[in-house]
PDB file of C-alpha atoms and ligand atoms in Angstrom:
ATOM      1  CA  UNK A  18      92.218 123.410  94.133  1.00 95.00           C
ATOM      2  CA  UNK A  19      94.785 120.593  94.214  1.00 96.00           C
ATOM      3  CA  UNK A  20      94.310 118.335  97.201  1.00 97.00           C
ATOM      4  CA  UNK A  21      95.847 115.224  98.703  1.00 97.00           C
ATOM      5  CA  UNK A  22      95.531 113.113 101.833  1.00 98.00           C
ATOM      6  CA  UNK A  23      98.787 112.519 103.693  1.00 98.00           C
ATOM      7  CA  UNK A  24     100.412 111.402 106.906  1.00 98.00           C
ATOM      8  CA  UNK A  25     101.712 114.633 108.376  1.00 98.00           C
ATOM      9  CA  UNK A  26     104.661 115.430 110.669  1.00 97.00           C
ATOM     10  CA  UNK A  27     104.933 118.070 113.366  1.00 96.00           C
ATOM     11  CA  UNK A  28     107.270 120.928 112.487  1.00 96.00           C
ATOM     12  CA  UNK A  29     110.087 119.855 114.863  1.00 96.00           C
ATOM     13  CA  UNK A  30     110.189 116.421 113.240  1.00 96.00           C
ATOM     14  CA  UNK A  31     110.088 117.944 109.758  1.00 97.00           C
ATOM     15  CA  UNK A  32     113.092 120.092 110.682  1.00 97.00           C
ATOM     16  CA  UNK A  33     114.960 117.195 112.265  1.00 96.00           C
ATOM     17  CA  UNK A  34     114.415 114.945 109.238  1.00 96.00           C
ATOM     18  CA  UNK A  35     115.570 117.611 106.810  1.00 96.00           C
ATOM     19  CA  UNK A  36     118.809 118.026 108.757  1.00 96.00           C
ATOM     20  CA  UNK A  37     119.321 114.318 109.459  1.00 94.00           C
ATOM     21  CA  UNK A  38     119.044 113.249 105.839  1.00 95.00           C
ATOM     22  CA  UNK A  39     120.979 116.158 104.288  1.00 95.00           C
ATOM     23  CA  UNK A  40     124.228 114.201 104.081  1.00 93.00           C
ATOM     24  CA  UNK A  41     122.486 111.355 102.224  1.00 93.00           C
ATOM     25  CA  UNK A  42     120.536 113.530  99.845  1.00 93.00           C
ATOM     26  CA  UNK A  43     122.785 116.504  99.001  1.00 94.00           C
ATOM     27  CA  UNK A  44     125.256 114.420  96.932  1.00 92.00           C
ATOM     28  CA  UNK A  45     122.368 113.336  94.664  1.00 93.00           C
ATOM     29  CA  UNK A  46     121.794 116.908  93.430  1.00 92.00           C
ATOM     30  CA  UNK A  47     118.308 118.202  92.652  1.00 92.00           C
ATOM     31  CA  UNK A  48     116.107 120.239  94.959  1.00 94.00           C
ATOM     32  CA  UNK A  49     115.712 119.129  98.527  1.00 95.00           C
ATOM     33  CA  UNK A  50     112.179 119.224  99.939  1.00 96.00           C
ATOM     34  CA  UNK A  51     111.591 122.131 102.317  1.00 95.00           C
ATOM     35  CA  UNK A  52     111.107 120.989 105.911  1.00 96.00           C
ATOM     36  CA  UNK A  53     107.514 122.259 105.997  1.00 95.00           C
ATOM     37  CA  UNK A  54     106.666 120.117 102.955  1.00 96.00           C
ATOM     38  CA  UNK A  55     107.844 116.736 104.261  1.00 97.00           C
ATOM     39  CA  UNK A  56     104.894 114.287 104.330  1.00 98.00           C
ATOM     40  CA  UNK A  57     103.770 110.857 103.157  1.00 98.00           C
ATOM     41  CA  UNK A  58     100.992 110.945 100.550  1.00 97.00           C
ATOM     42  CA  UNK A  59      98.138 108.453 100.931  1.00 97.00           C
ATOM     43  CA  UNK A  60      96.003 109.642  98.005  1.00 97.00           C
ATOM     44  CA  UNK A  61      96.573 112.385  95.456  1.00 96.00           C
ATOM     45  CA  UNK A  62      93.247 113.809  94.220  1.00 96.00           C
ATOM     46  CA  UNK A  63      94.427 116.378  91.690  1.00 94.00           C
ATOM     47  CA  UNK A  64      92.090 119.309  91.019  1.00 95.00           C
ATOM     48  CA  UNK A  65      88.958 119.247  93.154  1.00 96.00           C
ATOM     49  CA  UNK A  66      86.150 121.837  93.188  1.00 95.00           C
ATOM     50  CA  UNK A  67      85.962 123.726  96.513  1.00 93.00           C
ATOM     51  CA  UNK A  68      82.373 122.529  96.926  1.00 95.00           C
ATOM     52  CA  UNK A  69      83.668 118.977  97.473  1.00 97.00           C
ATOM     53  CA  UNK A  70      85.751 119.793 100.563  1.00 97.00           C
ATOM     54  CA  UNK A  71      82.979 118.943 103.027  1.00 97.00           C
ATOM     55  CA  UNK A  72      82.636 115.488 101.482  1.00 98.00           C
ATOM     56  CA  UNK A  73      86.372 114.941 101.942  1.00 98.00           C
ATOM     57  CA  UNK A  74      86.279 116.165 105.553  1.00 98.00           C
ATOM     58  CA  UNK A  75      83.403 113.775 106.316  1.00 98.00           C
ATOM     59  CA  UNK A  76      85.328 110.971 104.687  1.00 98.00           C
ATOM     60  CA  UNK A  77      88.329 111.796 106.900  1.00 98.00           C
ATOM     61  CA  UNK A  78      86.064 111.649 109.983  1.00 98.00           C
ATOM     62  CA  UNK A  79      84.867 108.169 109.046  1.00 98.00           C
ATOM     63  CA  UNK A  80      88.309 106.606 108.477  1.00 98.00           C
ATOM     64  CA  UNK A  81      89.981 104.384 111.075  1.00 97.00           C
ATOM     65  CA  UNK A  82      92.210 106.579 113.267  1.00 97.00           C
ATOM     66  CA  UNK A  83      94.468 103.949 114.825  1.00 96.00           C
ATOM     67  CA  UNK A  84      98.026 105.093 115.561  1.00 96.00           C
ATOM     68  CA  UNK A  85     101.012 103.091 114.308  1.00 97.00           C
ATOM     69  CA  UNK A  86     104.765 103.360 113.947  1.00 97.00           C
ATOM     70  CA  UNK A  87     106.602 103.411 110.640  1.00 98.00           C
ATOM     71  CA  UNK A  88     110.166 102.184 110.675  1.00 97.00           C
ATOM     72  CA  UNK A  89     111.860 104.350 108.046  1.00 97.00           C
ATOM     73  CA  UNK A  90     115.046 102.552 107.177  1.00 95.00           C
ATOM     74  CA  UNK A  91     116.116 103.302 103.637  1.00 95.00           C
ATOM     75  CA  UNK A  92     116.504 105.992 101.024  1.00 95.00           C
ATOM     76  CA  UNK A  93     115.625 105.056  97.454  1.00 95.00           C
ATOM     77  CA  UNK A  94     115.961 106.971  94.248  1.00 93.00           C
ATOM     78  CA  UNK A  95     113.414 106.726  91.442  1.00 92.00           C
ATOM     79  CA  UNK A  96     113.817 107.621  87.775  1.00 90.00           C
ATOM     80  CA  UNK A  97     110.179 108.433  86.997  1.00 88.00           C
ATOM     81  CA  UNK A  98     109.431 110.725  88.683  1.00 90.00           C
ATOM     82  CA  UNK A  99     113.036 111.676  89.396  1.00 93.00           C
ATOM     83  CA  UNK A 100     113.234 111.803  93.165  1.00 95.00           C
ATOM     84  CA  UNK A 101     114.915 110.491  96.287  1.00 96.00           C
ATOM     85  CA  UNK A 102     112.652 109.291  99.059  1.00 96.00           C
ATOM     86  CA  UNK A 103     112.639 107.853 102.546  1.00 97.00           C
ATOM     87  CA  UNK A 104     110.780 104.549 102.803  1.00 97.00           C
ATOM     88  CA  UNK A 105     109.522 102.203 105.501  1.00 96.00           C
ATOM     89  CA  UNK A 106     110.752  98.628 105.631  1.00 89.00           C
ATOM     90  CA  UNK A 107     107.304  97.253 106.251  1.00 95.00           C
ATOM     91  CA  UNK A 108     103.740  98.504 105.989  1.00 96.00           C
ATOM     92  CA  UNK A 109     101.852  97.983 109.251  1.00 97.00           C
ATOM     93  CA  UNK A 110      98.339  96.549 109.146  1.00 97.00           C
ATOM     94  CA  UNK A 111      96.863  99.839 110.414  1.00 98.00           C
ATOM     95  CA  UNK A 112      98.301 101.723 107.427  1.00 98.00           C
ATOM     96  CA  UNK A 113      97.042  99.127 104.946  1.00 97.00           C
ATOM     97  CA  UNK A 114      93.570  99.387 106.493  1.00 98.00           C
ATOM     98  CA  UNK A 115      93.649 103.205 106.514  1.00 98.00           C
ATOM     99  CA  UNK A 116      94.674 103.413 102.843  1.00 97.00           C
ATOM    100  CA  UNK A 117      92.144 100.721 101.853  1.00 96.00           C
ATOM    101  CA  UNK A 118      89.276 102.605 103.543  1.00 97.00           C
ATOM    102  CA  UNK A 119      90.460 105.940 102.134  1.00 98.00           C
ATOM    103  CA  UNK A 120      90.721 104.714  98.545  1.00 96.00           C
ATOM    104  CA  UNK A 121      87.385 102.870  98.776  1.00 96.00           C
ATOM    105  CA  UNK A 122      85.686 105.990 100.207  1.00 97.00           C
ATOM    106  CA  UNK A 123      87.166 108.240  97.512  1.00 97.00           C
ATOM    107  CA  UNK A 124      86.025 105.886  94.764  1.00 96.00           C
ATOM    108  CA  UNK A 125      82.545 105.649  96.278  1.00 97.00           C
ATOM    109  CA  UNK A 126      82.331 109.459  96.240  1.00 97.00           C
ATOM    110  CA  UNK A 127      83.438 109.593  92.605  1.00 96.00           C
ATOM    111  CA  UNK A 128      86.960 110.981  93.011  1.00 95.00           C
ATOM    112  CA  UNK A 129      89.576 109.964  90.468  1.00 87.00           C
ATOM    113  CA  UNK A 130      92.458 108.090  91.967  1.00 86.00           C
ATOM    114  CA  UNK A 131      95.862 107.746  90.423  1.00 82.00           C
ATOM    115  CA  UNK A 132      96.662 104.614  88.515  1.00 80.00           C
ATOM    116  CA  UNK A 133     100.035 104.214  90.248  1.00 82.00           C
ATOM    117  CA  UNK A 134      99.894 101.751  93.112  1.00 87.00           C
ATOM    118  CA  UNK A 135     100.416 102.965  96.674  1.00 92.00           C
ATOM    119  CA  UNK A 136     104.111 102.982  97.587  1.00 95.00           C
ATOM    120  CA  UNK A 137     104.577 104.724 100.922  1.00 97.00           C
ATOM    121  CA  UNK A 138     107.396 107.264 100.627  1.00 97.00           C
ATOM    122  CA  UNK A 139     108.468 110.679 101.868  1.00 98.00           C
ATOM    123  CA  UNK A 140     110.022 112.687  99.044  1.00 97.00           C
ATOM    124  CA  UNK A 141     113.345 114.147 100.205  1.00 97.00           C
ATOM    125  CA  UNK A 142     114.549 115.643  96.888  1.00 96.00           C
ATOM    126  CA  UNK A 143     113.191 116.102  93.366  1.00 94.00           C
ATOM    127  CA  UNK A 144     114.958 116.187  90.008  1.00 94.00           C
ATOM    128  CA  UNK A 145     117.981 114.421  91.366  1.00 94.00           C
ATOM    129  CA  UNK A 146     121.015 114.285  89.096  1.00 92.00           C
ATOM    130  CA  UNK A 147     122.778 111.167  90.392  1.00 86.00           C
ATOM    131  CA  UNK A 148     120.506 108.184  90.991  1.00 82.00           C
ATOM    132  CA  UNK A 149     121.675 106.466  94.157  1.00 76.00           C
ATOM    133  CA  UNK A 150     121.694 102.829  95.064  1.00 81.00           C
ATOM    134  CA  UNK A 151     119.213 102.112  97.810  1.00 87.00           C
ATOM    135  CA  UNK A 152     120.936 103.526 100.873  1.00 87.00           C
ATOM    136  CA  UNK A 153     120.301 102.123 104.321  1.00 90.00           C
ATOM    137  CA  UNK A 154     119.515 104.864 106.824  1.00 90.00           C
ATOM    138  CA  UNK A 155     121.404 104.601 110.072  1.00 88.00           C
ATOM    139  CA  UNK A 156     120.235 105.070 112.751  1.00 88.00           C
ATOM    140  CA  UNK A 157     116.828 103.875 111.562  1.00 93.00           C
ATOM    141  CA  UNK A 158     114.047 106.393 112.189  1.00 95.00           C
ATOM    142  CA  UNK A 159     111.024 105.161 114.110  1.00 96.00           C
ATOM    143  CA  UNK A 160     108.109 107.447 113.179  1.00 97.00           C
ATOM    144  CA  UNK A 161     105.175 107.310 115.593  1.00 97.00           C
ATOM    145  CA  UNK A 162     102.542 108.440 113.078  1.00 98.00           C
ATOM    146  CA  UNK A 163     100.129 110.760 114.841  1.00 96.00           C
ATOM    147  CA  UNK A 164      98.366 112.823 112.193  1.00 98.00           C
ATOM    148  CA  UNK A 165      96.354 112.323 109.047  1.00 98.00           C
ATOM    149  CA  UNK A 166      95.774 115.458 106.970  1.00 98.00           C
ATOM    150  CA  UNK A 167      93.885 116.748 103.961  1.00 98.00           C
ATOM    151  CA  UNK A 168      96.293 119.147 102.292  1.00 98.00           C
ATOM    152  CA  UNK A 169      95.983 121.823  99.623  1.00 98.00           C
ATOM    153  CA  UNK A 170      98.901 122.230  97.230  1.00 97.00           C
ATOM    154  CA  UNK A 171      99.478 125.566  95.529  1.00 96.00           C
ATOM    155  CA  UNK A 172     102.166 126.093  92.929  1.00 91.00           C
ATOM    156  CA  UNK A 173     104.793 128.721  93.773  1.00 89.00           C
ATOM    157  CA  UNK A 174     108.075 129.705  92.111  1.00 84.00           C
ATOM    158  CA  UNK A 175     110.147 128.044  94.871  1.00 79.00           C
ATOM    159  CA  UNK A 176     108.112 124.830  94.782  1.00 82.00           C
ATOM    160  CA  UNK A 177     104.616 123.954  95.942  1.00 91.00           C
ATOM    161  CA  UNK A 178     103.183 125.461  99.118  1.00 95.00           C
ATOM    162  CA  UNK A 179     101.129 123.087 101.236  1.00 97.00           C
ATOM    163  CA  UNK A 180      98.322 124.097 103.593  1.00 96.00           C
ATOM    164  CA  UNK A 181      96.553 121.657 105.876  1.00 97.00           C
ATOM    165  CA  UNK A 182      92.784 122.082 105.407  1.00 97.00           C
ATOM    166  CA  UNK A 183      91.699 119.161 107.599  1.00 98.00           C
ATOM    167  CA  UNK A 184      93.507 117.116 110.226  1.00 98.00           C
ATOM    168  CA  UNK A 185      92.797 114.057 112.347  1.00 98.00           C
ATOM    169  CA  UNK A 186      94.833 112.692 115.259  1.00 98.00           C
ATOM    170  CA  UNK A 187      95.719 109.023 115.056  1.00 97.00           C
TER     171      UNK A 187
HETATM  172  P1  LIG B  25     105.635 112.603  95.121  1.00 83.40           P
HETATM  173  O1  LIG B  25     106.254 113.204  96.347  1.00 83.40           O
HETATM  174  O2  LIG B  25     105.986 111.183  94.912  1.00 83.40           O
HETATM  175  O3  LIG B  25     105.833 113.442  93.900  1.00 83.40           O
HETATM  176  C1  LIG B  25     101.650 116.473  96.518  1.00 83.40           C
HETATM  177  O4  LIG B  25     101.957 116.753  95.197  1.00 83.40           O
HETATM  178  C2  LIG B  25     101.909 115.046  96.846  1.00 83.40           C
HETATM  179  O5  LIG B  25     101.076 114.200  96.020  1.00 83.40           O
HETATM  180  C3  LIG B  25     103.325 114.571  96.631  1.00 83.40           C
HETATM  181  O6  LIG B  25     103.699 113.780  97.726  1.00 83.40           O
HETATM  182  C4  LIG B  25     103.278 113.741  95.387  1.00 83.40           C
HETATM  183  O7  LIG B  25     104.059 112.597  95.412  1.00 83.40           O
HETATM  184  C5  LIG B  25     101.865 113.246  95.391  1.00 83.40           C
HETATM  185  N1  LIG B  25     101.436 112.994  94.030  1.00 83.40           N
HETATM  186  C6  LIG B  25     101.048 111.811  93.576  1.00 83.40           C
HETATM  187  N2  LIG B  25     100.692 111.892  92.297  1.00 83.40           N
HETATM  188  C7  LIG B  25     100.894 113.155  91.914  1.00 83.40           C
HETATM  189  C8  LIG B  25     100.714 113.848  90.678  1.00 83.40           C
HETATM  190  N3  LIG B  25     100.219 113.241  89.596  1.00 83.40           N
HETATM  191  N4  LIG B  25     101.035 115.152  90.640  1.00 83.40           N
HETATM  192  C9  LIG B  25     101.517 115.774  91.746  1.00 83.40           C
HETATM  193  N5  LIG B  25     101.683 115.171  92.937  1.00 83.40           N
HETATM  194  C10 LIG B  25     101.381 113.866  93.021  1.00 83.40           C
END
């Protein structure tokens, strides 16, 4: 199964974000992320045998669970992969520590991590047609991050379906 660790949003916030950013993202073309799929990936693990889930759940238990706020203040577009995403202005210390512990734990347990460096972002649309300048988001969204999740991604014709298989309150 394909798994990833992510910062997760409650469904009301997912819905609110999808609506709030529609006017920024629709003109870029492409496919907007479904509300239920909005998240911020911390580590993408790719295909993992089901027998390894318990190791990942234990790892999640042992991570620091300090809450923090992300100030999401701009929308960027990327060429590779082609997407538009919401990004935080600054990375709080708690997030740096969480990602550091997560990546170190995954490496210790022999999981393959991606080569691309960690760039916190919430994908708002994929396969965009018109790359945008970086757009400032106004009003700025303050995200009180409250949940870390281990998520399973399954391919589906309308885009991937995500299911939370482990969750931790921050
Ligand atoms: P993205 O939004 O920038 O594409 C589930 O696929 C999550 O894992 C997405 O947030 C995706 O980031 C991230 N991810 C990172 N590397 C990936 C890869 N090689 N294939 C698919 N998803 C990847």
